[in-house]
Coordinates of C-alpha atoms in Angstrom, one line a residue:
M84 CA -159.7 35.3 -42.8
E85 CA -157.2 32.7 -43.8
S86 CA -154.6 33.2 -46.4
K87 CA -152.6 30.3 -47.9
I88 CA -149.3 30.6 -49.6
K89 CA -148.9 28.5 -52.8
W90 CA -145.2 27.5 -52.6
Q91 CA -143.4 26.4 -55.7
T92 CA -140.3 24.2 -55.3
G93 CA -136.9 25.3 -56.4
E94 CA -135.7 28.8 -57.3
P95 CA -137.7 31.2 -59.4
N96 CA -136.6 31.7 -63.0
E97 CA -138.4 35.0 -63.5
P98 CA -137.4 38.4 -62.1
G99 CA -139.4 39.7 -59.2
I100 CA -139.6 39.8 -55.4
Y101 CA -140.3 36.5 -53.7
L102 CA -141.1 35.1 -50.3
V103 CA -138.6 32.2 -50.0
T104 CA -137.8 29.2 -47.8
T105 CA -134.2 28.3 -47.4
R106 CA -132.5 24.9 -46.9
D107 CA -131.6 26.2 -43.4
G108 CA -135.3 26.4 -42.5
F109 CA -135.7 30.2 -42.7
V110 CA -138.4 32.2 -44.4
S111 CA -137.2 35.5 -45.9
Y112 CA -137.7 37.6 -49.1
E113 CA -135.4 37.7 -52.1
K114 CA -135.1 39.9 -55.2
Y115 CA -134.4 38.2 -58.5
R116 CA -133.0 40.1 -61.4
K117 CA -132.1 39.2 -65.0
Y118 CA -128.6 39.8 -66.3
G119 CA -128.5 39.6 -70.1
D120 CA -129.7 36.3 -71.4
E121 CA -129.0 34.4 -68.2
P122 CA -131.8 33.1 -65.9
A123 CA -132.9 35.4 -63.1
R124 CA -130.5 35.4 -60.1
K125 CA -131.0 36.2 -56.5
T126 CA -129.5 39.5 -55.4
F127 CA -130.4 40.2 -51.8
H128 CA -130.7 38.3 -48.4
A129 CA -130.2 34.7 -49.3
Y130 CA -127.4 35.1 -51.8
H131 CA -125.2 32.4 -50.2
T132 CA -128.1 30.1 -49.1
E133 CA -130.0 27.5 -51.1
I134 CA -133.6 28.4 -51.9
I135 CA -135.9 25.3 -51.7
A136 CA -139.3 27.0 -52.3
H137 CA -140.6 30.4 -53.4
C138 CA -143.8 32.4 -53.9
R139 CA -144.1 35.7 -55.7
F140 CA -145.2 38.5 -53.4
S141 CA -147.8 39.6 -55.9
D142 CA -149.5 36.1 -55.7
I143 CA -150.2 36.6 -51.9
E144 CA -153.6 37.9 -51.2
P145 CA -153.7 40.9 -48.8
Y146 CA -155.7 40.7 -45.6
K147 CA -159.3 41.8 -45.9
E148 CA -161.7 42.4 -43.0

């Protein structure tokens, strides 16, 4: 079984939990939350790092035998 991740460039603008690629070349996960009328902002691991691509966790298909 092969699973492909459909990366989108830039930072997400919707709240949620995302798999992210950072400018430093790391892959991590990040939680985005909304604060009032502002766009969603990162709140977790990569707070001080630039996100260059993202994929929402719910868009990744689970492994199936």
